[in-house]
mmCIF file with all atom_site columns, C-alpha atoms in Angstrom:
data_model
loop_
_atom_site.group_PDB
_atom_site.id
_atom_site.type_symbol
_atom_site.label_atom_id
_atom_site.label_alt_id
_atom_site.label_comp_id
_atom_site.label_asym_id
_atom_site.label_entity_id
_atom_site.label_seq_id
_atom_site.pdbx_PDB_ins_code
_atom_site.Cartn_x
_atom_site.Cartn_y
_atom_site.Cartn_z
_atom_site.occupancy
_atom_site.B_iso_or_equiv
_atom_site.pdbx_formal_charge
_atom_site.auth_seq_id
_atom_site.auth_comp_id
_atom_site.auth_asym_id
_atom_site.auth_atom_id
_atom_site.pdbx_PDB_model_num
ATOM 1   C CA . MET A 1 1   ? 0.000   0.000   0.000   1.00 0.00 ? 1   MET A CA 1
ATOM 2   C CA . GLU A 1 2   ? 2.845   2.408   0.795   1.00 0.00 ? 2   GLU A CA 1
ATOM 3   C CA . THR A 1 3   ? 4.183   2.243   -2.775  1.00 0.00 ? 3   THR A CA 1
ATOM 4   C CA . LEU A 1 4   ? 0.707   2.465   -4.374  1.00 0.00 ? 4   LEU A CA 1
ATOM 5   C CA . GLU A 1 5   ? 1.752   -0.332  -6.760  1.00 0.00 ? 5   GLU A CA 1
ATOM 6   C CA . MET A 1 6   ? -1.690  -1.903  -6.934  1.00 0.00 ? 6   MET A CA 1
ATOM 7   C CA . SER A 1 7   ? -3.361  -0.783  -10.127 1.00 0.00 ? 7   SER A CA 1
ATOM 8   C CA . SER A 1 8   ? -4.643  -3.199  -12.755 1.00 0.00 ? 8   SER A CA 1
ATOM 9   C CA . LEU A 1 9   ? -5.650  -1.971  -16.187 1.00 0.00 ? 9   LEU A CA 1
ATOM 10  C CA . CYS A 1 10  ? -8.758  -1.568  -18.258 1.00 0.00 ? 10  CYS A CA 1
ATOM 11  C CA . ALA A 1 11  ? -9.890  -0.025  -21.503 1.00 0.00 ? 11  ALA A CA 1
ATOM 12  C CA . GLU A 1 12  ? -11.625 3.296   -21.589 1.00 0.00 ? 12  GLU A CA 1
ATOM 13  C CA . PHE A 1 13  ? -13.098 5.391   -24.354 1.00 0.00 ? 13  PHE A CA 1
ATOM 14  C CA . CYS A 1 14  ? -10.859 8.137   -25.704 1.00 0.00 ? 14  CYS A CA 1
ATOM 15  C CA . GLU A 1 15  ? -12.467 10.762  -27.928 1.00 0.00 ? 15  GLU A CA 1
ATOM 16  C CA . GLY A 1 16  ? -10.824 10.904  -31.340 1.00 0.00 ? 16  GLY A CA 1
ATOM 17  C CA . HIS A 1 17  ? -8.901  7.660   -30.915 1.00 0.00 ? 17  HIS A CA 1
ATOM 18  C CA . GLU A 1 18  ? -9.809  4.911   -33.353 1.00 0.00 ? 18  GLU A CA 1
ATOM 19  C CA . GLY A 1 19  ? -8.973  2.015   -31.075 1.00 0.00 ? 19  GLY A CA 1
ATOM 20  C CA . PHE A 1 20  ? -6.091  -0.191  -30.074 1.00 0.00 ? 20  PHE A CA 1
ATOM 21  C CA . ILE A 1 21  ? -4.557  -3.498  -30.981 1.00 0.00 ? 21  ILE A CA 1
ATOM 22  C CA . CYS A 1 22  ? -5.049  -6.360  -28.583 1.00 0.00 ? 22  CYS A CA 1
ATOM 23  C CA . SER A 1 23  ? -5.349  -10.081 -28.466 1.00 0.00 ? 23  SER A CA 1
ATOM 24  C CA . VAL A 1 24  ? -8.783  -11.566 -28.841 1.00 0.00 ? 24  VAL A CA 1
ATOM 25  C CA . PHE A 1 25  ? -9.279  -15.021 -27.480 1.00 0.00 ? 25  PHE A CA 1
ATOM 26  C CA . GLU A 1 26  ? -12.064 -17.419 -26.778 1.00 0.00 ? 26  GLU A CA 1
ATOM 27  C CA . VAL A 1 27  ? -12.827 -18.186 -23.178 1.00 0.00 ? 27  VAL A CA 1
ATOM 28  C CA . SER A 1 28  ? -14.319 -21.515 -22.299 1.00 0.00 ? 28  SER A CA 1
ATOM 29  C CA . ASN A 1 29  ? -17.789 -21.283 -20.849 1.00 0.00 ? 29  ASN A CA 1
ATOM 30  C CA . GLU A 1 30  ? -17.165 -24.518 -18.994 1.00 0.00 ? 30  GLU A CA 1
ATOM 31  C CA . LYS A 1 31  ? -17.733 -22.847 -15.629 1.00 0.00 ? 31  LYS A CA 1
ATOM 32  C CA . GLY A 1 32  ? -20.766 -20.915 -16.861 1.00 0.00 ? 32  GLY A CA 1
ATOM 33  C CA . GLU A 1 33  ? -19.045 -17.524 -16.840 1.00 0.00 ? 33  GLU A CA 1
ATOM 34  C CA . PHE A 1 34  ? -21.246 -16.171 -19.622 1.00 0.00 ? 34  PHE A CA 1
ATOM 35  C CA . SER A 1 35  ? -24.986 -16.481 -19.543 1.00 0.00 ? 35  SER A CA 1
ATOM 36  C CA . SER A 1 36  ? -25.511 -15.169 -23.055 1.00 0.00 ? 36  SER A CA 1
ATOM 37  C CA . ILE A 1 37  ? -23.542 -13.677 -25.929 1.00 0.00 ? 37  ILE A CA 1
ATOM 38  C CA . GLU A 1 38  ? -25.946 -13.288 -28.796 1.00 0.00 ? 38  GLU A CA 1
ATOM 39  C CA . SER A 1 39  ? -26.346 -10.476 -31.333 1.00 0.00 ? 39  SER A CA 1
ATOM 40  C CA . ASN A 1 40  ? -26.400 -7.300  -29.245 1.00 0.00 ? 40  ASN A CA 1
ATOM 41  C CA . GLU A 1 41  ? -27.029 -8.953  -25.891 1.00 0.00 ? 41  GLU A CA 1
ATOM 42  C CA . PHE A 1 42  ? -24.433 -9.886  -23.356 1.00 0.00 ? 42  PHE A CA 1
ATOM 43  C CA . VAL A 1 43  ? -25.151 -11.133 -19.881 1.00 0.00 ? 43  VAL A CA 1
ATOM 44  C CA . PRO A 1 44  ? -22.120 -12.112 -17.837 1.00 0.00 ? 44  PRO A CA 1
ATOM 45  C CA . SER A 1 45  ? -22.699 -14.697 -15.156 1.00 0.00 ? 45  SER A CA 1
ATOM 46  C CA . MET A 1 46  ? -22.376 -13.795 -11.512 1.00 0.00 ? 46  MET A CA 1
ATOM 47  C CA . ALA A 1 47  ? -19.111 -15.794 -11.378 1.00 0.00 ? 47  ALA A CA 1
ATOM 48  C CA . PHE A 1 48  ? -17.583 -13.642 -14.128 1.00 0.00 ? 48  PHE A CA 1
ATOM 49  C CA . ARG A 1 49  ? -18.927 -10.420 -12.615 1.00 0.00 ? 49  ARG A CA 1
ATOM 50  C CA . GLU A 1 50  ? -17.432 -11.371 -9.255  1.00 0.00 ? 50  GLU A CA 1
ATOM 51  C CA . ARG A 1 51  ? -14.044 -12.109 -10.824 1.00 0.00 ? 51  ARG A CA 1
ATOM 52  C CA . GLU A 1 52  ? -14.021 -8.713  -12.540 1.00 0.00 ? 52  GLU A CA 1
ATOM 53  C CA . GLU A 1 53  ? -16.044 -6.920  -9.857  1.00 0.00 ? 53  GLU A CA 1
ATOM 54  C CA . GLU A 1 54  ? -14.631 -3.437  -10.248 1.00 0.00 ? 54  GLU A CA 1
ATOM 55  C CA . PHE A 1 55  ? -15.107 -3.149  -14.021 1.00 0.00 ? 55  PHE A CA 1
ATOM 56  C CA . GLU A 1 56  ? -17.986 -2.394  -16.322 1.00 0.00 ? 56  GLU A CA 1
ATOM 57  C CA . ILE A 1 57  ? -18.190 -5.370  -18.645 1.00 0.00 ? 57  ILE A CA 1
ATOM 58  C CA . ILE A 1 58  ? -19.480 -4.492  -22.094 1.00 0.00 ? 58  ILE A CA 1
ATOM 59  C CA . LEU A 1 59  ? -19.957 -6.051  -25.508 1.00 0.00 ? 59  LEU A CA 1
ATOM 60  C CA . VAL A 1 60  ? -17.854 -4.284  -28.154 1.00 0.00 ? 60  VAL A CA 1
ATOM 61  C CA . PRO A 1 61  ? -17.362 -4.629  -31.905 1.00 0.00 ? 61  PRO A CA 1
ATOM 62  C CA . TYR A 1 62  ? -13.927 -5.535  -33.232 1.00 0.00 ? 62  TYR A CA 1
ATOM 63  C CA . SER A 1 63  ? -12.144 -6.404  -36.472 1.00 0.00 ? 63  SER A CA 1
ATOM 64  C CA . GLU A 1 64  ? -9.424  -8.946  -36.964 1.00 0.00 ? 64  GLU A CA 1
ATOM 65  C CA . LYS A 1 65  ? -6.178  -7.564  -38.401 1.00 0.00 ? 65  LYS A CA 1
ATOM 66  C CA . GLU A 1 66  ? -5.998  -10.279 -41.043 1.00 0.00 ? 66  GLU A CA 1
ATOM 67  C CA . SER A 1 67  ? -9.595  -9.687  -42.164 1.00 0.00 ? 67  SER A CA 1
ATOM 68  C CA . SER A 1 68  ? -10.136 -8.034  -45.546 1.00 0.00 ? 68  SER A CA 1
ATOM 69  C CA . SER A 1 69  ? -13.227 -6.398  -44.086 1.00 0.00 ? 69  SER A CA 1
ATOM 70  C CA . SER A 1 70  ? -12.771 -2.921  -42.675 1.00 0.00 ? 70  SER A CA 1
ATOM 71  C CA . HIS A 1 71  ? -15.959 -2.956  -40.645 1.00 0.00 ? 71  HIS A CA 1
ATOM 72  C CA . HIS A 1 72  ? -16.372 -4.337  -37.163 1.00 0.00 ? 72  HIS A CA 1
ATOM 73  C CA . ASP A 1 73  ? -17.994 -7.655  -37.959 1.00 0.00 ? 73  ASP A CA 1
ATOM 74  C CA . LYS A 1 74  ? -17.419 -9.477  -34.680 1.00 0.00 ? 74  LYS A CA 1
ATOM 75  C CA . LYS A 1 75  ? -18.249 -8.837  -31.048 1.00 0.00 ? 75  LYS A CA 1
ATOM 76  C CA . GLY A 1 76  ? -16.392 -9.575  -27.857 1.00 0.00 ? 76  GLY A CA 1
ATOM 77  C CA . ILE A 1 77  ? -16.441 -8.583  -24.238 1.00 0.00 ? 77  ILE A CA 1
ATOM 78  C CA . LEU A 1 78  ? -14.212 -5.939  -22.719 1.00 0.00 ? 78  LEU A CA 1
ATOM 79  C CA . CYS A 1 79  ? -13.559 -4.912  -19.125 1.00 0.00 ? 79  CYS A CA 1
ATOM 80  C CA . THR A 1 80  ? -13.812 -1.136  -19.075 1.00 0.00 ? 80  THR A CA 1
ATOM 81  C CA . ARG A 1 81  ? -13.524 1.737   -16.644 1.00 0.00 ? 81  ARG A CA 1
ATOM 82  C CA . SER A 1 82  ? -16.446 1.978   -14.264 1.00 0.00 ? 82  SER A CA 1
ATOM 83  C CA . SER A 1 83  ? -17.086 4.151   -11.212 1.00 0.00 ? 83  SER A CA 1
ATOM 84  C CA . ASP A 1 84  ? -17.180 3.837   -7.451  1.00 0.00 ? 84  ASP A CA 1
ATOM 85  C CA . GLU A 1 85  ? -20.887 4.643   -7.638  1.00 0.00 ? 85  GLU A CA 1
ATOM 86  C CA . ASN A 1 86  ? -21.540 1.685   -9.969  1.00 0.00 ? 86  ASN A CA 1
ATOM 87  C CA . TYR A 1 87  ? -19.532 -0.609  -7.700  1.00 0.00 ? 87  TYR A CA 1
ATOM 88  C CA . LEU A 1 88  ? -21.568 0.457   -4.665  1.00 0.00 ? 88  LEU A CA 1
ATOM 89  C CA . LYS A 1 89  ? -24.828 0.059   -6.592  1.00 0.00 ? 89  LYS A CA 1
ATOM 90  C CA . LEU A 1 90  ? -23.920 -3.447  -7.720  1.00 0.00 ? 90  LEU A CA 1
ATOM 91  C CA . TRP A 1 91  ? -22.084 -4.785  -4.663  1.00 0.00 ? 91  TRP A CA 1
ATOM 92  C CA . GLY A 1 92  ? -22.973 -2.530  -1.736  1.00 0.00 ? 92  GLY A CA 1
ATOM 93  C CA . LYS A 1 93  ? -21.068 -0.601  0.932   1.00 0.00 ? 93  LYS A CA 1
ATOM 94  C CA . GLU A 1 94  ? -20.276 -3.634  3.078   1.00 0.00 ? 94  GLU A CA 1
ATOM 95  C CA . ARG A 1 95  ? -18.442 -5.407  0.262   1.00 0.00 ? 95  ARG A CA 1
ATOM 96  C CA . PHE A 1 96  ? -16.581 -2.211  -0.617  1.00 0.00 ? 96  PHE A CA 1
ATOM 97  C CA . GLN A 1 97  ? -15.533 -1.844  3.008   1.00 0.00 ? 97  GLN A CA 1
ATOM 98  C CA . ASN A 1 98  ? -14.377 -5.466  3.248   1.00 0.00 ? 98  ASN A CA 1
ATOM 99  C CA . SER A 1 99  ? -12.521 -5.423  -0.067  1.00 0.00 ? 99  SER A CA 1
ATOM 100 C CA . TYR A 1 100 ? -11.062 -1.919  -0.005  1.00 0.00 ? 100 TYR A CA 1
ATOM 101 C CA . GLY A 1 101 ? -11.939 0.192   3.025   1.00 0.00 ? 101 GLY A CA 1
ATOM 102 C CA . ASN A 1 102 ? -10.376 -2.242  5.492   1.00 0.00 ? 102 ASN A CA 1
ATOM 103 C CA . TYR A 1 103 ? -7.080  -1.628  3.642   1.00 0.00 ? 103 TYR A CA 1
ATOM 104 C CA . ASN A 1 104 ? -7.415  2.172   3.790   1.00 0.00 ? 104 ASN A CA 1
ATOM 105 C CA . ILE A 1 105 ? -8.426  2.368   0.140   1.00 0.00 ? 105 ILE A CA 1
ATOM 106 C CA . ASP A 1 106 ? -11.331 4.772   -0.206  1.00 0.00 ? 106 ASP A CA 1
ATOM 107 C CA . THR A 1 107 ? -11.755 4.676   -3.990  1.00 0.00 ? 107 THR A CA 1
ATOM 108 C CA . ILE A 1 108 ? -11.366 2.327   -6.929  1.00 0.00 ? 108 ILE A CA 1
ATOM 109 C CA . TRP A 1 109 ? -11.838 4.781   -9.780  1.00 0.00 ? 109 TRP A CA 1
ATOM 110 C CA . ASN A 1 110 ? -11.379 8.298   -8.427  1.00 0.00 ? 110 ASN A CA 1
ATOM 111 C CA . TRP A 1 111 ? -7.601  8.371   -8.202  1.00 0.00 ? 111 TRP A CA 1
ATOM 112 C CA . LYS A 1 112 ? -6.217  11.782  -9.131  1.00 0.00 ? 112 LYS A CA 1
ATOM 113 C CA . GLU A 1 113 ? -3.668  12.090  -11.910 1.00 0.00 ? 113 GLU A CA 1
ATOM 114 C CA . ASP A 1 114 ? -1.047  13.182  -9.364  1.00 0.00 ? 114 ASP A CA 1
ATOM 115 C CA . SER A 1 115 ? -1.914  10.433  -6.834  1.00 0.00 ? 115 SER A CA 1
ATOM 116 C CA . GLY A 1 116 ? 1.172   8.346   -7.549  1.00 0.00 ? 116 GLY A CA 1
ATOM 117 C CA . LEU A 1 117 ? -0.915  5.211   -8.217  1.00 0.00 ? 117 LEU A CA 1
ATOM 118 C CA . LYS A 1 118 ? 1.212   2.669   -10.071 1.00 0.00 ? 118 LYS A CA 1
ATOM 119 C CA . PRO A 1 119 ? 0.608   -0.696  -11.722 1.00 0.00 ? 119 PRO A CA 1
ATOM 120 C CA . CYS A 1 120 ? 0.839   -3.891  -9.696  1.00 0.00 ? 120 CYS A CA 1
ATOM 121 C CA . ALA A 1 121 ? 4.233   -5.170  -10.905 1.00 0.00 ? 121 ALA A CA 1
ATOM 122 C CA . PRO A 1 122 ? 3.407   -8.910  -11.310 1.00 0.00 ? 122 PRO A CA 1
ATOM 123 C CA . TYR A 1 123 ? 0.200   -8.084  -13.179 1.00 0.00 ? 123 TYR A CA 1
ATOM 124 C CA . LEU A 1 124 ? 1.906   -5.533  -15.444 1.00 0.00 ? 124 LEU A CA 1
ATOM 125 C CA . ARG A 1 125 ? 4.648   -8.072  -16.174 1.00 0.00 ? 125 ARG A CA 1
ATOM 126 C CA . HIS A 1 126 ? 1.966   -10.592 -17.133 1.00 0.00 ? 126 HIS A CA 1
ATOM 127 C CA . CYS A 1 127 ? 0.297   -8.094  -19.497 1.00 0.00 ? 127 CYS A CA 1
ATOM 128 C CA . VAL A 1 128 ? 3.625   -7.122  -21.084 1.00 0.00 ? 128 VAL A CA 1
ATOM 129 C CA . LEU A 1 129 ? 4.579   -10.769 -21.698 1.00 0.00 ? 129 LEU A CA 1
ATOM 130 C CA . ALA A 1 130 ? 1.143   -11.522 -23.158 1.00 0.00 ? 130 ALA A CA 1
ATOM 131 C CA . ALA A 1 131 ? 1.301   -8.507  -25.498 1.00 0.00 ? 131 ALA A CA 1
ATOM 132 C CA . GLU A 1 132 ? 4.823   -9.424  -26.568 1.00 0.00 ? 132 GLU A CA 1
ATOM 133 C CA . LYS A 1 133 ? 3.671   -12.924 -27.550 1.00 0.00 ? 133 LYS A CA 1
ATOM 134 C CA . MET A 1 134 ? 1.135   -11.341 -29.926 1.00 0.00 ? 134 MET A CA 1
ATOM 135 C CA . GLY A 1 135 ? 3.842   -9.800  -32.116 1.00 0.00 ? 135 GLY A CA 1
ATOM 136 C CA . LYS A 1 136 ? 5.509   -6.437  -32.578 1.00 0.00 ? 136 LYS A CA 1
ATOM 137 C CA . GLU A 1 137 ? 2.438   -4.447  -33.634 1.00 0.00 ? 137 GLU A CA 1
ATOM 138 C CA . CYS A 1 138 ? 0.362   -5.543  -30.645 1.00 0.00 ? 138 CYS A CA 1
ATOM 139 C CA . PHE A 1 139 ? 3.327   -5.191  -28.297 1.00 0.00 ? 139 PHE A CA 1
ATOM 140 C CA . ASP A 1 140 ? 4.099   -1.641  -29.458 1.00 0.00 ? 140 ASP A CA 1
ATOM 141 C CA . SER A 1 141 ? 0.423   -0.683  -29.247 1.00 0.00 ? 141 SER A CA 1
ATOM 142 C CA . PHE A 1 142 ? 0.281   -1.899  -25.660 1.00 0.00 ? 142 PHE A CA 1
ATOM 143 C CA . LEU A 1 143 ? 3.501   -0.151  -24.651 1.00 0.00 ? 143 LEU A CA 1
ATOM 144 C CA . ASP A 1 144 ? 2.678   3.146   -26.369 1.00 0.00 ? 144 ASP A CA 1
ATOM 145 C CA . GLU A 1 145 ? -1.121  3.393   -26.039 1.00 0.00 ? 145 GLU A CA 1
ATOM 146 C CA . THR A 1 146 ? -1.537  2.288   -22.439 1.00 0.00 ? 146 THR A CA 1
ATOM 147 C CA . TYR A 1 147 ? -1.117  4.993   -19.826 1.00 0.00 ? 147 TYR A CA 1
ATOM 148 C CA . LEU A 1 148 ? -0.727  5.216   -16.086 1.00 0.00 ? 148 LEU A CA 1
ATOM 149 C CA . VAL A 1 149 ? -3.326  7.099   -14.043 1.00 0.00 ? 149 VAL A CA 1
ATOM 150 C CA . ASP A 1 150 ? -1.347  10.304  -14.641 1.00 0.00 ? 150 ASP A CA 1
ATOM 151 C CA . ARG A 1 151 ? -2.568  10.147  -18.279 1.00 0.00 ? 151 ARG A CA 1
ATOM 152 C CA . HIS A 1 152 ? 0.939   11.007  -19.531 1.00 0.00 ? 152 HIS A CA 1
ATOM 153 C CA . THR A 1 153 ? 3.282   8.133   -18.718 1.00 0.00 ? 153 THR A CA 1
ATOM 154 C CA . THR A 1 154 ? 3.106   5.266   -21.190 1.00 0.00 ? 154 THR A CA 1
ATOM 155 C CA . ILE A 1 155 ? 3.839   1.708   -20.173 1.00 0.00 ? 155 ILE A CA 1
ATOM 156 C CA . ARG A 1 156 ? 6.995   1.887   -22.288 1.00 0.00 ? 156 ARG A CA 1
ATOM 157 C CA . GLN A 1 157 ? 8.222   4.915   -20.307 1.00 0.00 ? 157 GLN A CA 1
ATOM 158 C CA . TYR A 1 158 ? 7.260   3.338   -16.989 1.00 0.00 ? 158 TYR A CA 1
ATOM 159 C CA . LEU A 1 159 ? 9.147   0.127   -17.770 1.00 0.00 ? 159 LEU A CA 1
ATOM 160 C CA . LYS A 1 160 ? 12.210  2.106   -18.844 1.00 0.00 ? 160 LYS A CA 1
ATOM 161 C CA . GLU A 1 161 ? 12.169  3.897   -15.482 1.00 0.00 ? 161 GLU A CA 1
ATOM 162 C CA . ASN A 1 162 ? 11.240  0.718   -13.543 1.00 0.00 ? 162 ASN A CA 1
ATOM 163 C CA . PRO A 1 163 ? 12.963  -2.240  -15.233 1.00 0.00 ? 163 PRO A CA 1
ATOM 164 C CA . SER A 1 164 ? 12.574  -4.343  -12.087 1.00 0.00 ? 164 SER A CA 1
ATOM 165 C CA . VAL A 1 165 ? 8.896   -4.807  -13.007 1.00 0.00 ? 165 VAL A CA 1
ATOM 166 C CA . MET A 1 166 ? 9.897   -7.449  -15.529 1.00 0.00 ? 166 MET A CA 1
ATOM 167 C CA . GLU A 1 167 ? 11.760  -9.365  -12.823 1.00 0.00 ? 167 GLU A CA 1
ATOM 168 C CA . THR A 1 168 ? 8.825   -9.316  -10.399 1.00 0.00 ? 168 THR A CA 1
ATOM 169 C CA . LEU A 1 169 ? 7.308   -12.765 -10.312 1.00 0.00 ? 169 LEU A CA 1
ATOM 170 C CA . PRO A 1 170 ? 3.715   -13.361 -9.232  1.00 0.00 ? 170 PRO A CA 1
ATOM 171 C CA . PRO A 1 171 ? 2.991   -15.160 -5.985  1.00 0.00 ? 171 PRO A CA 1
ATOM 172 C CA . PRO A 1 172 ? 2.976   -18.971 -6.387  1.00 0.00 ? 172 PRO A CA 1
ATOM 173 C CA . GLU A 1 173 ? -0.835  -19.204 -6.369  1.00 0.00 ? 173 GLU A CA 1
ATOM 174 C CA . LEU A 1 174 ? -0.983  -16.880 -9.410  1.00 0.00 ? 174 LEU A CA 1
ATOM 175 C CA . ALA A 1 175 ? 2.115   -18.144 -11.236 1.00 0.00 ? 175 ALA A CA 1
ATOM 176 C CA . GLU A 1 176 ? 0.199   -20.053 -13.911 1.00 0.00 ? 176 GLU A CA 1
ATOM 177 C CA . ARG A 1 177 ? -2.457  -17.380 -14.465 1.00 0.00 ? 177 ARG A CA 1
ATOM 178 C CA . TYR A 1 178 ? 0.069   -14.501 -14.545 1.00 0.00 ? 178 TYR A CA 1
ATOM 179 C CA . GLY A 1 179 ? 2.775   -16.285 -16.474 1.00 0.00 ? 179 GLY A CA 1
ATOM 180 C CA . GLY A 1 180 ? 2.244   -14.192 -19.587 1.00 0.00 ? 180 GLY A CA 1
#
């Protein structure tokens, strides 16, 4: 908590920006994480909502890079920026207190640009390794189009100033999930 290295990442709308390059992958519905993904409807299961509790989970259009089509002909889910108000509405004050307040965290989404909030090193390492596996274009997009809460520092700049991030291994219980 002292270092404020606890941020994850999400997508958020940026006026005038066409989009970003990312990996798209199928997730097994073996555990019933998705109740419905049909046409314009998307209903995440409670299990999925609980796993991604702080985000707004939306259905978004996307195009594959290799596709000859220039329109967004497919749909996928994306974890996006939400608000403390939405969290409280969905999960309640008691859950917020237990998950955040008990650790002296009084907000999820209202961090100021000058707050000093930084990415959680093992999670950032995982995201960097995953983006790198997708090839140079995806990797560069991630490094140069993903910003810290200050809205100025790119991931590339942050890693240059904090190279130890890439040496920070996840705890054993997350080693497989955060292995990149």
